[in-house]
Amino acid sequence: MTEGSRIEEVGGSGHPWDGEPITLGIAYEDGLERSNFPELTEAAATFWEGNDDEYLDYQVEYVLDADAAEPDVLVTLVSEITTCERSSEEYQVVGCAPLITGNAPDTATVQILSGYSDELTRTTITHELGHTLGLGHDDEPARIMSGDPADRIPNYETRRASHDAYLSGLRSFNTGNEKYQDGSDALENERWAEASEAFTDAADAYRAAENSFESARANAAEIGVEDAVTICDAAEAKSVDFRKSSTAWSDAATARREGNYLEYQNRSDDARDHYDASQEHEIRNSDKLAVALGLQ
């Protein structure tokens, strides 16, 4: 979510920028850059210029001058929000700006957290500019100004459901990896029964991961987020291959314990083939999916 630090009205009537062009400057924290940051800022400004009659009681006119020495508003890309406190443990603060209801500072600094998608970054800039124009979290349009991302992000609950399912899949996949390693250690030491049991447990965990990744994919597909679908597909495919490899190793260990050497060799070959196939797929971290889903 985003926060606004209030600058109280101290005199005059109406907003200080009523009837005045508002110069927008662009700045970057040292070491940060984003080629389309000015474009996203301009899009946010254009929104307010085109909707001032509906949501404000005065006309808005922006002048984008990225290198302005003394802009009215300086939109800054940062690695950490330092001027607003986090008011909820559930939501990350991704932007901050002063809530200007009276006299304005010489330059109002807007902080925008880096590392997020174009869609969310543009919405965040629009939200923060709204604060500088005098709008709070309870003002319209809620899809821009609300402090709750559920109001600002379309299909938010479905996006969150996809991400939550993916996180569940990652946890199950990691459990599968631990059991797979236990089985491999037991195989190496010819503890056949122990190996078979560990690989069976691994297969169960990978099956749970498959189901979670499939659920994440279904939610992403429901709202047409193809990049997220691709990420979920790859994670599910890798889980399938690891499950098949685990099952084959479990069968191989059982065959070896029972003295069936031909079956042991055949199932060992199957296990290696499925493992090799799994290396064709990549499981991305949850932040990558969050960006694809427009949550970051």
GROMACS .gro file of N, CA and C in nm, residues 111-206:
model
  288
  111GLN      N    1   0.825   0.953  -0.324
  111GLN     CA    2   0.912   0.835  -0.331
  111GLN      C    3   0.835   0.718  -0.391
  112ILE      N    4   0.898   0.652  -0.488
  112ILE     CA    5   0.840   0.534  -0.553
  112ILE      C    6   0.939   0.419  -0.539
  113LEU      N    7   0.894   0.308  -0.482
  113LEU     CA    8   0.983   0.195  -0.460
  113LEU      C    9   1.015   0.125  -0.591
  114SER      N   10   1.142   0.095  -0.613
  114SER     CA   11   1.184   0.031  -0.738
  114SER      C   12   1.155  -0.119  -0.735
  115GLY      N   13   1.164  -0.182  -0.852
  115GLY     CA   14   1.154  -0.327  -0.861
  115GLY      C   15   1.017  -0.381  -0.890
  116TYR      N   16   0.922  -0.295  -0.923
  116TYR     CA   17   0.785  -0.339  -0.946
  116TYR      C   18   0.746  -0.326  -1.093
  117SER      N   19   0.638  -0.392  -1.129
  117SER     CA   20   0.593  -0.393  -1.268
  117SER      C   21   0.553  -0.254  -1.314
  118ASP      N   22   0.547  -0.237  -1.446
  118ASP     CA   23   0.505  -0.109  -1.503
  118ASP      C   24   0.366  -0.071  -1.455
  119GLU      N   25   0.275  -0.169  -1.454
  119GLU     CA   26   0.136  -0.142  -1.416
  119GLU      C   27   0.126  -0.091  -1.273
  120LEU      N   28   0.193  -0.162  -1.181
  120LEU     CA   29   0.185  -0.122  -1.041
  120LEU      C   30   0.260   0.009  -1.017
  121THR      N   31   0.373   0.027  -1.085
  121THR     CA   32   0.450   0.150  -1.068
  121THR      C   33   0.370   0.271  -1.116
  122ARG      N   34   0.305   0.258  -1.231
  122ARG     CA   35   0.223   0.368  -1.283
  122ARG      C   36   0.108   0.399  -1.187
  123THR      N   37   0.042   0.295  -1.137
  123THR     CA   38  -0.068   0.317  -1.043
  123THR      C   39  -0.019   0.383  -0.915
  124THR      N   40   0.099   0.340  -0.869
  124THR     CA   41   0.155   0.398  -0.747
  124THR      C   42   0.188   0.546  -0.766
  125ILE      N   43   0.249   0.580  -0.880
  125ILE     CA   44   0.279   0.722  -0.906
  125ILE      C   45   0.150   0.802  -0.911
  126THR      N   46   0.048   0.748  -0.978
  126THR     CA   47  -0.081   0.817  -0.987
  126THR      C   48  -0.139   0.839  -0.847
  127HIS      N   49  -0.132   0.736  -0.764
  127HIS     CA   50  -0.180   0.743  -0.626
  127HIS      C   51  -0.106   0.852  -0.549
  128GLU      N   52   0.025   0.852  -0.559
  128GLU     CA   53   0.104   0.949  -0.482
  128GLU      C   54   0.083   1.092  -0.532
  129LEU      N   55   0.072   1.110  -0.663
  129LEU     CA   56   0.040   1.244  -0.714
  129LEU      C   57  -0.096   1.289  -0.662
  130GLY      N   58  -0.188   1.193  -0.647
  130GLY     CA   59  -0.318   1.226  -0.590
  130GLY      C   60  -0.306   1.286  -0.451
  131HIS      N   61  -0.214   1.231  -0.371
  131HIS     CA   62  -0.191   1.288  -0.238
  131HIS      C   63  -0.144   1.433  -0.249
  132THR      N   64  -0.052   1.460  -0.341
  132THR     CA   65  -0.001   1.597  -0.353
  132THR      C   66  -0.110   1.692  -0.402
  133LEU      N   67  -0.212   1.636  -0.467
  133LEU     CA   68  -0.323   1.719  -0.515
  133LEU      C   69  -0.432   1.736  -0.409
  134GLY      N   70  -0.411   1.674  -0.292
  134GLY     CA   71  -0.503   1.693  -0.181
  134GLY      C   72  -0.596   1.577  -0.153
  135LEU      N   73  -0.578   1.464  -0.220
  135LEU     CA   74  -0.667   1.350  -0.202
  135LEU      C   75  -0.609   1.251  -0.102
  136GLY      N   76  -0.696   1.198  -0.015
  136GLY     CA   77  -0.655   1.097   0.082
  136GLY      C   78  -0.703   0.959   0.042
  137HIS      N   79  -0.681   0.861   0.129
  137HIS     CA   80  -0.716   0.723   0.098
  137HIS      C   81  -0.866   0.699   0.091
  138ASP      N   82  -0.945   0.787   0.149
  138ASP     CA   83  -1.091   0.770   0.147
  138ASP      C   84  -1.156   0.842   0.029
  139ASP      N   85  -1.076   0.910  -0.051
  139ASP     CA   86  -1.130   0.986  -0.163
  139ASP      C   87  -1.139   0.901  -0.289
  140GLU      N   88  -1.228   0.946  -0.379
  140GLU     CA   89  -1.239   0.882  -0.509
  140GLU      C   90  -1.134   0.939  -0.604
  141PRO      N   91  -1.092   0.858  -0.703
  141PRO     CA   92  -1.139   0.722  -0.734
  141PRO      C   93  -1.069   0.619  -0.645
  142ALA      N   94  -1.148   0.530  -0.585
  142ALA     CA   95  -1.092   0.429  -0.494
  142ALA      C   96  -0.992   0.339  -0.565
  143ARG      N   97  -1.014   0.316  -0.695
  143ARG     CA   98  -0.923   0.228  -0.769
  143ARG      C   99  -0.783   0.288  -0.780
  144ILE      N  100  -0.771   0.415  -0.750
  144ILE     CA  101  -0.641   0.482  -0.748
  144ILE      C  102  -0.599   0.519  -0.606
  145MET      N  103  -0.691   0.576  -0.530
  145MET     CA  104  -0.654   0.638  -0.403
  145MET      C  105  -0.668   0.549  -0.280
  146SER      N  106  -0.737   0.438  -0.291
  146SER     CA  107  -0.754   0.353  -0.174
  146SER      C  108  -0.619   0.304  -0.121
  147GLY      N  109  -0.610   0.293   0.012
  147GLY     CA  110  -0.491   0.237   0.073
  147GLY      C  111  -0.490   0.086   0.070
  148ASP      N  112  -0.600   0.025   0.027
  148ASP     CA  113  -0.613  -0.120   0.020
  148ASP      C  114  -0.587  -0.165  -0.124
  149PRO      N  115  -0.483  -0.248  -0.148
  149PRO     CA  116  -0.456  -0.291  -0.285
  149PRO      C  117  -0.570  -0.368  -0.348
  150ALA      N  118  -0.658  -0.426  -0.267
  150ALA     CA  119  -0.773  -0.497  -0.323
  150ALA      C  120  -0.862  -0.403  -0.403
  151ASP      N  121  -0.861  -0.275  -0.367
  151ASP     CA  122  -0.940  -0.176  -0.441
  151ASP      C  123  -0.868  -0.128  -0.566
  152ARG      N  124  -0.734  -0.130  -0.562
  152ARG     CA  125  -0.656  -0.068  -0.670
  152ARG      C  126  -0.608  -0.167  -0.776
  153ILE      N  127  -0.603  -0.295  -0.743
  153ILE     CA  128  -0.553  -0.395  -0.837
  153ILE      C  129  -0.669  -0.480  -0.886
  154PRO      N  130  -0.698  -0.479  -1.017
  154PRO     CA  131  -0.809  -0.558  -1.070
  154PRO      C  132  -0.791  -0.707  -1.039
  155ASN      N  133  -0.900  -0.775  -1.006
  155ASN     CA  134  -0.896  -0.919  -0.977
  155ASN      C  135  -0.794  -0.951  -0.868
  156TYR      N  136  -0.787  -0.865  -0.769
  156TYR     CA  137  -0.682  -0.878  -0.667
  156TYR      C  138  -0.690  -1.013  -0.596
  157GLU      N  139  -0.810  -1.055  -0.557
  157GLU     CA  140  -0.822  -1.179  -0.480
  157GLU      C  141  -0.777  -1.299  -0.562
  158THR      N  142  -0.807  -1.299  -0.692
  158THR     CA  143  -0.764  -1.410  -0.778
  158THR      C  144  -0.612  -1.409  -0.794
  159ARG      N  145  -0.555  -1.291  -0.807
  159ARG     CA  146  -0.409  -1.280  -0.816
  159ARG      C  147  -0.343  -1.330  -0.687
  160ARG      N  148  -0.399  -1.290  -0.574
  160ARG     CA  149  -0.344  -1.336  -0.447
  160ARG      C  150  -0.359  -1.487  -0.432
  161ALA      N  151  -0.473  -1.540  -0.476
  161ALA     CA  152  -0.494  -1.685  -0.467
  161ALA      C  153  -0.390  -1.760  -0.549
  162SER      N  154  -0.358  -1.707  -0.667
  162SER     CA  155  -0.256  -1.769  -0.751
  162SER      C  156  -0.121  -1.766  -0.680
  163HIS      N  157  -0.087  -1.652  -0.625
  163HIS     CA  158   0.043  -1.638  -0.557
  163HIS      C  159   0.050  -1.726  -0.433
  164ASP      N  160  -0.058  -1.731  -0.355
  164ASP     CA  161  -0.059  -1.813  -0.234
  164ASP      C  162  -0.044  -1.961  -0.269
  165ALA      N  163  -0.113  -2.005  -0.376
  165ALA     CA  164  -0.101  -2.145  -0.418
  165ALA      C  165   0.041  -2.176  -0.462
  166TYR      N  166   0.103  -2.081  -0.530
  166TYR     CA  167   0.241  -2.100  -0.576
  166TYR      C  168   0.335  -2.113  -0.456
  167LEU      N  169   0.315  -2.030  -0.353
  167LEU     CA  170   0.396  -2.040  -0.232
  167LEU      C  171   0.380  -2.177  -0.167
  168SER      N  172   0.257  -2.227  -0.164
  168SER     CA  173   0.232  -2.360  -0.109
  168SER      C  174   0.306  -2.465  -0.191
  169GLY      N  175   0.305  -2.448  -0.324
  169GLY     CA  176   0.378  -2.540  -0.410
  169GLY      C  177   0.527  -2.539  -0.383
  170LEU      N  178   0.582  -2.421  -0.362
  170LEU     CA  179   0.725  -2.412  -0.331
  170LEU      C  180   0.759  -2.485  -0.202
  171ARG      N  181   0.674  -2.470  -0.101
  171ARG     CA  182   0.700  -2.538   0.026
  171ARG      C  183   0.697  -2.690   0.008
  172SER      N  184   0.599  -2.739  -0.067
  172SER     CA  185   0.591  -2.883  -0.091
  172SER      C  186   0.708  -2.931  -0.174
  173PHE      N  187   0.748  -2.852  -0.273
  173PHE     CA  188   0.861  -2.890  -0.358
  173PHE      C  189   0.989  -2.899  -0.274
  174ASN      N  190   1.009  -2.805  -0.185
  174ASN     CA  191   1.128  -2.807  -0.100
  174ASN      C  192   1.128  -2.929  -0.008
  175THR      N  193   1.010  -2.965   0.042
  175THR     CA  194   0.999  -3.087   0.123
  175THR      C  195   1.036  -3.208   0.039
  176GLY      N  196   0.988  -3.211  -0.086
  176GLY     CA  197   1.023  -3.319  -0.176
  176GLY      C  198   1.173  -3.329  -0.198
  177ASN      N  199   1.238  -3.216  -0.213
  177ASN     CA  200   1.383  -3.215  -0.233
  177ASN      C  201   1.457  -3.274  -0.113
  178GLU      N  202   1.408  -3.240   0.008
  178GLU     CA  203   1.471  -3.294   0.128
  178GLU      C  204   1.457  -3.446   0.134
  179LYS      N  205   1.337  -3.495   0.104
  179LYS     CA  206   1.315  -3.639   0.106
  179LYS      C  207   1.392  -3.708  -0.007
  180TYR      N  208   1.401  -3.642  -0.121
  180TYR     CA  209   1.477  -3.697  -0.234
  180TYR      C  210   1.624  -3.715  -0.195
  181GLN      N  211   1.679  -3.616  -0.125
  181GLN     CA  212   1.817  -3.625  -0.080
  181GLN      C  213   1.834  -3.737   0.023
  182ASP      N  214   1.736  -3.750   0.113
  182ASP     CA  215   1.741  -3.860   0.210
  182ASP      C  216   1.743  -3.994   0.138
  183GLY      N  217   1.660  -4.008   0.035
  183GLY     CA  218   1.657  -4.132  -0.041
  183GLY      C  219   1.787  -4.158  -0.113
  184SER      N  220   1.846  -4.054  -0.169
  184SER     CA  221   1.974  -4.069  -0.239
  184SER      C  222   2.083  -4.114  -0.144
  185ASP      N  223   2.085  -4.056  -0.024
  185ASP     CA  224   2.185  -4.095   0.076
  185ASP      C  225   2.167  -4.241   0.116
  186ALA      N  226   2.042  -4.283   0.134
  186ALA     CA  227   2.015  -4.421   0.172
  186ALA      C  228   2.055  -4.517   0.060
  187LEU      N  229   2.027  -4.480  -0.065
  187LEU     CA  230   2.068  -4.563  -0.178
  187LEU      C  231   2.219  -4.582  -0.181
  188GLU      N  232   2.290  -4.472  -0.162
  188GLU     CA  233   2.436  -4.477  -0.168
  188GLU      C  234   2.494  -4.572  -0.064
  189ASN      N  235   2.423  -4.582   0.048
  189ASN     CA  236   2.469  -4.669   0.157
  189ASN      C  237   2.396  -4.803   0.160
  190GLU      N  238   2.324  -4.832   0.049
  190GLU     CA  239   2.257  -4.961   0.030
  190GLU      C  240   2.156  -4.992   0.140
  191ARG      N  241   2.091  -4.888   0.190
  191ARG     CA  242   1.982  -4.907   0.286
  191ARG      C  243   1.853  -4.904   0.204
  192TRP      N  244   1.821  -5.015   0.144
  192TRP     CA  245   1.718  -5.020   0.040
  192TRP      C  246   1.579  -4.986   0.092
  193ALA      N  247   1.540  -5.042   0.204
  193ALA     CA  248   1.406  -5.015   0.258
  193ALA      C  249   1.392  -4.867   0.295
  194GLU      N  250   1.495  -4.813   0.358
  194GLU     CA  251   1.493  -4.672   0.396
  194GLU      C  252   1.487  -4.583   0.272
  195ALA      N  253   1.561  -4.621   0.168
  195ALA     CA  254   1.561  -4.543   0.044
  195ALA      C  255   1.423  -4.545  -0.021
  196SER      N  256   1.361  -4.663  -0.025
  196SER     CA  257   1.229  -4.675  -0.087
  196SER      C  258   1.128  -4.587  -0.015
  197GLU      N  259   1.132  -4.587   0.117
  197GLU     CA  260   1.037  -4.507   0.194
  197GLU      C  261   1.060  -4.358   0.173
  198ALA      N  262   1.186  -4.316   0.173
  198ALA     CA  263   1.217  -4.174   0.155
  198ALA      C  264   1.174  -4.125   0.018
  199PHE      N  265   1.197  -4.206  -0.084
  199PHE     CA  266   1.157  -4.165  -0.219
  199PHE      C  267   1.005  -4.164  -0.235
  200THR      N  268   0.937  -4.254  -0.165
  200THR     CA  269   0.790  -4.250  -0.166
  200THR      C  270   0.740  -4.121  -0.103
  201ASP      N  271   0.801  -4.082   0.008
  201ASP     CA  272   0.765  -3.955   0.072
  201ASP      C  273   0.794  -3.838  -0.020
  202ALA      N  274   0.906  -3.845  -0.091
  202ALA     CA  275   0.940  -3.739  -0.186
  202ALA      C  276   0.835  -3.729  -0.295
  203ALA      N  277   0.794  -3.844  -0.348
  203ALA     CA  278   0.693  -3.844  -0.454
  203ALA      C  279   0.562  -3.782  -0.406
  204ASP      N  280   0.525  -3.812  -0.282
  204ASP     CA  281   0.402  -3.753  -0.226
  204ASP      C  282   0.414  -3.601  -0.217
  205ALA      N  283   0.530  -3.553  -0.174
  205ALA     CA  284   0.550  -3.409  -0.162
  205ALA      C  285   0.548  -3.342  -0.299
  206TYR      N  286   0.611  -3.406  -0.397
  206TYR     CA  287   0.611  -3.348  -0.532
  206TYR      C  288   0.470  -3.349  -0.592
   0.00000   0.00000   0.00000
